[in-house]
Coordinates of C-alpha atoms in Angstrom, one line a residue:
M1 CA 34.1 -43.5 1.3
T2 CA 35.8 -44.4 -2.0
F3 CA 34.7 -45.9 -5.2
P4 CA 36.6 -48.7 -6.9
A5 CA 39.2 -47.4 -9.3
S6 CA 38.9 -47.9 -13.0
P7 CA 41.7 -48.2 -15.6
A8 CA 41.3 -44.5 -16.2
S9 CA 42.5 -43.9 -12.6
S10 CA 45.6 -46.1 -12.7
P11 CA 49.0 -44.7 -11.6
L12 CA 49.9 -44.2 -15.2
L13 CA 47.9 -40.9 -15.3
S14 CA 50.0 -37.9 -15.6
A15 CA 50.2 -35.3 -12.8
A16 CA 48.4 -32.8 -15.0
Q17 CA 45.5 -35.2 -15.5
K18 CA 45.3 -35.9 -11.8
G19 CA 45.3 -32.2 -11.1
R20 CA 42.4 -31.8 -13.5
T21 CA 40.7 -34.7 -11.9
R22 CA 41.0 -33.2 -8.4
N23 CA 39.8 -29.8 -9.5
L24 CA 36.3 -30.3 -8.0
G25 CA 35.7 -26.6 -7.2
S26 CA 34.6 -25.9 -10.8
G27 CA 32.0 -28.6 -10.6
F28 CA 33.7 -31.2 -13.0
V29 CA 34.7 -34.7 -12.0
R30 CA 36.6 -37.2 -14.1
E31 CA 34.6 -40.4 -14.5
G32 CA 36.1 -43.3 -12.6
S33 CA 38.1 -41.2 -10.2
C34 CA 38.5 -42.0 -6.4
L35 CA 36.6 -39.5 -4.2
G36 CA 37.0 -39.1 -0.5
S37 CA 34.8 -37.3 2.0
G38 CA 36.7 -34.0 1.5
D39 CA 36.3 -34.3 -2.2
F40 CA 32.5 -34.7 -1.9
A41 CA 32.4 -31.6 0.3
N42 CA 34.3 -29.7 -2.4
L43 CA 32.0 -31.0 -5.0
K44 CA 28.9 -29.8 -3.1
E45 CA 30.5 -26.4 -2.7
G46 CA 31.2 -26.2 -6.4
V47 CA 27.7 -27.2 -7.4
R48 CA 26.3 -24.7 -4.9
R49 CA 28.4 -21.8 -6.3
G50 CA 27.5 -22.7 -9.9
R51 CA 23.8 -22.7 -8.9
R52 CA 24.1 -19.3 -7.3
C53 CA 25.9 -17.9 -10.4
F54 CA 23.2 -19.4 -12.7
Q55 CA 20.4 -18.0 -10.7
S56 CA 22.0 -14.6 -10.5
D57 CA 22.6 -14.5 -14.3
F58 CA 19.1 -15.9 -14.9
H59 CA 17.3 -13.2 -12.9
T60 CA 19.6 -10.5 -14.3
T61 CA 18.7 -11.6 -17.9
L62 CA 14.9 -11.7 -17.2
S63 CA 14.8 -8.4 -15.3
P64 CA 12.8 -5.8 -17.2
P65 CA 14.7 -2.7 -18.5
L66 CA 12.3 -0.4 -16.6
S67 CA 11.0 -1.5 -13.2
P68 CA 7.6 -0.5 -11.9
P69 CA 9.1 1.8 -9.3
S70 CA 10.7 3.7 -12.2
H71 CA 7.4 4.0 -13.9
R72 CA 5.9 5.3 -10.7
A73 CA 8.7 7.8 -10.2
A74 CA 8.2 9.0 -13.8
Q75 CA 4.4 9.3 -13.3
Y76 CA 4.6 11.4 -10.1
A77 CA 7.4 13.5 -11.6
C78 CA 5.0 14.4 -14.4
S79 CA 2.4 15.2 -11.8
L80 CA 4.8 17.5 -9.9
L81 CA 6.0 19.0 -13.2
G82 CA 2.4 19.7 -14.3
H83 CA 1.6 21.4 -11.0
A84 CA 4.7 23.6 -11.3
L85 CA 3.9 24.5 -14.9
Q86 CA 0.3 25.4 -14.0
K87 CA 1.5 27.5 -11.1
H88 CA 4.0 29.4 -13.3
G89 CA 1.5 30.0 -16.1
A90 CA 2.9 27.7 -18.8
S91 CA 1.1 27.2 -22.1
P92 CA -2.1 25.1 -22.0
E93 CA -0.7 22.9 -24.8
L94 CA 2.4 22.0 -22.7
Q95 CA 0.2 21.3 -19.7
K96 CA -2.0 19.0 -21.8
Q97 CA 0.9 17.0 -23.0
I98 CA 2.2 16.5 -19.5
R99 CA -1.2 15.3 -18.3
Q100 CA -1.4 12.9 -21.3
L101 CA 2.0 11.6 -20.5
E102 CA 1.0 11.1 -16.9
G103 CA -2.1 9.2 -17.9
H104 CA -0.2 6.9 -20.3
L105 CA 2.3 6.1 -17.5
S106 CA -0.5 5.4 -15.1
L107 CA -2.1 3.0 -17.6
G108 CA 1.2 1.3 -18.2
R109 CA 1.7 0.8 -14.5
K110 CA -1.7 -0.8 -14.2
L111 CA -0.9 -3.2 -17.1
L112 CA 2.4 -4.2 -15.4
R113 CA 0.6 -4.9 -12.1
L114 CA -1.9 -7.4 -13.5
G115 CA -0.3 -10.3 -11.6
N116 CA 0.5 -8.5 -8.3
S117 CA -2.6 -9.7 -6.6
A118 CA -1.3 -13.3 -6.7
D119 CA 2.1 -12.2 -5.4
A120 CA 0.4 -10.3 -2.5
L121 CA -1.6 -13.4 -1.6
E122 CA 1.5 -15.5 -1.6
S123 CA 3.2 -13.0 0.7
A124 CA 0.2 -13.1 3.0
K125 CA 0.4 -16.9 3.2
R126 CA 4.1 -16.7 4.1
A127 CA 3.4 -14.0 6.8
V128 CA 0.9 -16.3 8.5
H129 CA 3.8 -18.4 9.8
L130 CA 5.6 -15.6 11.6
S131 CA 6.2 -16.3 15.3
D132 CA 5.5 -12.7 16.5
V133 CA 1.7 -12.2 16.8
V134 CA 1.7 -8.5 16.2
L135 CA 4.0 -8.7 13.1
R136 CA 2.0 -11.7 11.8
F137 CA -1.3 -9.7 12.1
C138 CA 0.1 -6.4 10.6
I139 CA 2.0 -8.0 7.7
T140 CA -0.8 -10.5 6.8
V141 CA -3.6 -7.8 6.8
S142 CA -1.4 -5.4 4.9
H143 CA -0.7 -8.0 2.1
L144 CA -4.4 -8.9 2.0
N145 CA -5.4 -5.3 1.5
R146 CA -2.7 -4.9 -1.1
A147 CA -4.2 -7.9 -3.0
L148 CA -7.6 -6.3 -2.9
Y149 CA -6.1 -3.0 -4.0
F150 CA -4.4 -4.6 -7.0
A151 CA -7.6 -6.5 -7.9
C152 CA -9.5 -3.2 -8.0
D153 CA -6.6 -1.7 -10.0
N154 CA -7.0 -4.5 -12.5
V155 CA -10.7 -3.7 -12.9
L156 CA -9.8 0.0 -13.5
W157 CA -7.2 -1.0 -16.1
A158 CA -9.9 -3.1 -17.9
G159 CA -12.2 -0.1 -17.9
K160 CA -9.7 2.3 -19.2
A161 CA -8.4 -0.1 -21.8
G162 CA -11.9 -0.5 -23.2
L163 CA -12.2 -4.2 -22.2
A164 CA -15.0 -3.4 -19.7
P165 CA -16.6 -0.1 -20.8
L166 CA -19.5 -0.4 -18.3
V167 CA -17.2 -0.3 -15.2
D168 CA -17.8 2.6 -12.9
Q169 CA -14.2 3.9 -12.7
E170 CA -14.9 6.4 -10.0
K171 CA -16.4 3.8 -7.6
W172 CA -13.6 1.3 -8.3
A173 CA -11.0 4.0 -7.8
Q174 CA -12.4 4.9 -4.4
R175 CA -12.4 1.2 -3.5
S176 CA -8.8 0.7 -4.6
F177 CA -7.5 3.8 -2.7
R178 CA -9.5 2.6 0.4
Y179 CA -7.7 -0.7 0.4
Y180 CA -4.4 1.1 -0.3
L181 CA -5.0 3.3 2.8
F182 CA -5.7 0.3 5.0
S183 CA -2.5 -1.4 3.8
L184 CA -0.4 1.7 4.6
I185 CA -2.0 1.9 8.1
M186 CA -1.0 -1.7 8.7
N187 CA 2.5 -1.0 7.5
L188 CA 2.9 2.1 9.7
S189 CA 1.5 0.1 12.7
R190 CA 4.2 -2.6 12.0
D191 CA 6.8 0.2 11.9
A192 CA 5.6 1.6 15.2
Y193 CA 5.7 -1.8 16.8
E194 CA 9.2 -2.5 15.7
I195 CA 10.3 1.0 16.8
R196 CA 8.8 0.4 20.2
L197 CA 10.7 -3.0 20.6
L198 CA 14.0 -1.4 19.5
M199 CA 13.5 1.5 21.9
E200 CA 12.9 -0.9 24.8
Q201 CA 16.0 -2.9 23.8
E202 CA 18.1 0.3 23.5
S203 CA 16.8 1.7 26.8
S204 CA 17.6 -1.5 28.7
A205 CA 21.0 -1.7 27.0
C206 CA 21.7 1.9 28.0
G207 CA 20.6 1.1 31.6
R208 CA 23.2 -1.7 31.8
R209 CA 26.1 0.4 30.6
P210 CA 28.5 2.2 33.0
K211 CA 27.3 5.6 34.1
G212 CA 30.5 7.2 32.8
S213 CA 29.6 6.4 29.2
A214 CA 27.2 8.5 27.1
G215 CA 24.8 5.6 26.6
G216 CA 24.7 4.9 30.3
T217 CA 24.0 8.5 31.1
L218 CA 21.0 8.5 28.6
G219 CA 19.6 5.3 30.1
G220 CA 20.0 6.4 33.7
S221 CA 18.5 9.8 33.0
E222 CA 15.6 8.3 31.3
A223 CA 15.0 5.9 34.2
G224 CA 15.2 8.7 36.6
G225 CA 12.8 10.9 34.5
V226 CA 10.2 8.1 34.4
A227 CA 10.5 7.5 38.2
G228 CA 10.3 11.2 39.1
V229 CA 7.2 12.1 37.0
G230 CA 4.9 11.7 40.0
T231 CA 6.8 14.0 42.3
P232 CA 4.8 17.1 43.3
G233 CA 5.7 20.4 41.8
G234 CA 8.1 19.0 39.2
S235 CA 5.8 17.0 36.9
L236 CA 6.0 19.4 33.9
P237 CA 9.9 19.6 33.9
H238 CA 10.1 15.8 34.2
L239 CA 7.6 15.3 31.4
A240 CA 9.6 17.7 29.2
L241 CA 12.8 15.8 30.1
Q242 CA 11.2 12.5 29.4
L243 CA 9.9 13.6 26.1
R244 CA 13.3 14.9 25.1
L245 CA 15.0 11.7 26.1
R246 CA 12.4 9.7 24.1
V247 CA 13.0 11.8 21.0
L248 CA 16.8 11.2 21.4
L249 CA 16.2 7.5 21.9
L250 CA 14.0 7.4 18.8
A251 CA 16.6 9.2 16.7
R252 CA 19.3 6.8 17.9
V253 CA 17.1 3.8 17.0
L254 CA 16.3 5.1 13.5
Q255 CA 19.9 6.0 12.9
G256 CA 21.0 2.5 13.8
H257 CA 18.4 0.8 11.6
P258 CA 18.3 2.4 8.1
P259 CA 15.8 -0.1 6.7
L260 CA 13.3 0.8 9.3
L261 CA 13.9 4.5 8.7
L262 CA 13.4 4.2 5.0
D263 CA 10.2 2.2 5.5
V264 CA 8.8 4.8 7.8
V265 CA 9.5 7.6 5.4
K266 CA 8.2 5.7 2.4
N267 CA 4.9 4.7 4.1
T268 CA 4.4 8.2 5.4
C269 CA 4.9 9.7 2.0
D270 CA 2.6 7.2 0.5
L271 CA -0.1 7.9 3.1
F272 CA -0.8 11.4 1.6
I273 CA -1.8 9.9 -1.8
P274 CA -4.9 7.9 -0.7
L275 CA -5.8 10.6 1.9
D276 CA -6.0 13.1 -0.9
K277 CA -7.8 10.8 -3.4
L278 CA -10.4 9.8 -0.9
G279 CA -11.0 13.5 0.2
L280 CA -10.0 12.8 3.8
W281 CA -7.2 15.4 3.7
R282 CA -6.8 17.6 0.6
C283 CA -3.2 18.4 0.1
G284 CA -3.1 19.3 -3.6
P285 CA -1.5 17.7 -6.6
G286 CA 1.9 19.3 -5.8
V287 CA 2.2 17.6 -2.4
V288 CA 0.9 14.3 -3.9
G289 CA 3.4 14.4 -6.7
L290 CA 6.3 15.2 -4.4
C291 CA 5.4 12.5 -1.9
G292 CA 4.9 9.9 -4.6
L293 CA 8.3 10.9 -6.2
V294 CA 10.1 10.6 -2.9
S295 CA 8.5 7.2 -2.1
S296 CA 9.3 5.9 -5.6
I297 CA 13.0 7.0 -5.3
L298 CA 13.2 5.1 -1.9
S299 CA 11.6 2.0 -3.6
I300 CA 14.3 2.1 -6.3
L301 CA 16.9 2.5 -3.6
T302 CA 15.7 -0.6 -1.9
L303 CA 15.9 -2.5 -5.2
L304 CA 19.4 -1.3 -5.8
C305 CA 20.5 -2.0 -2.2
P306 CA 18.5 -5.1 -1.0
W307 CA 19.9 -4.8 2.6
L308 CA 17.8 -1.6 2.9
R309 CA 14.6 -3.5 2.5
L310 CA 12.8 -4.1 5.8
K311 CA 12.5 -7.8 6.7
P312 CA 10.4 -9.8 7.2

């Protein structure tokens, strides 16, 4: 498909001008030039590249200097430091300053999370369209609980900031941690489901491999262990062998899927925080600070390396 040539596209144009006219990869086209189908493809590719570069620069410019995971890491680092100072008998004035810094960081995090409820609701709306029923249920319920958790957190921020002095902060804190716990349970259920699917795929793949290979030996041994559990007099050794093979298979699956491994570790570390705050399992401020710090570092790692984020 061509357009009618104008005087500007006559044969009198120099070779340099024609070269500049045909340089469509940069996204510029000389007015009145003749364009073929290949030129239009190059033009679309140039526009697409320019749009990606603009979006990348735009998000980089608008990104905050200190992300919420960094605030979270600093808060739990202060919690861990305060526990260590208290354990080693530091001065009360230093301990008080660390506790005040931790409180200021917590209040700042609550301020930065004022719009997270809407984001969680949008994520829940997107998760409804997932094809897998189990993933759809786990991810949607997790996002809904996160939205409720952030809403309770916003009420807590209003109470601590003095905007709503009549708010019962203890009651709203218990509510927020309860929703946080439900969200983490859904996340861990989703992780367990994905691990189960991957273990089944790996087991069937190992069973199809030749017996001479290491993978085929693992798959064949596991099949044999499962089949021989019901044999009389040998149930306990077969159960031990099956458990050992399952552990090896789990290790192989997690080693081959780093995003899933990081998500399991992060959710497991986060689980200790609401359990301690709700009084279901008292683990102490030291364990809470350490688990929160490890989880925050993993969150920062997924921001720096987006391929480590578990999808969807």
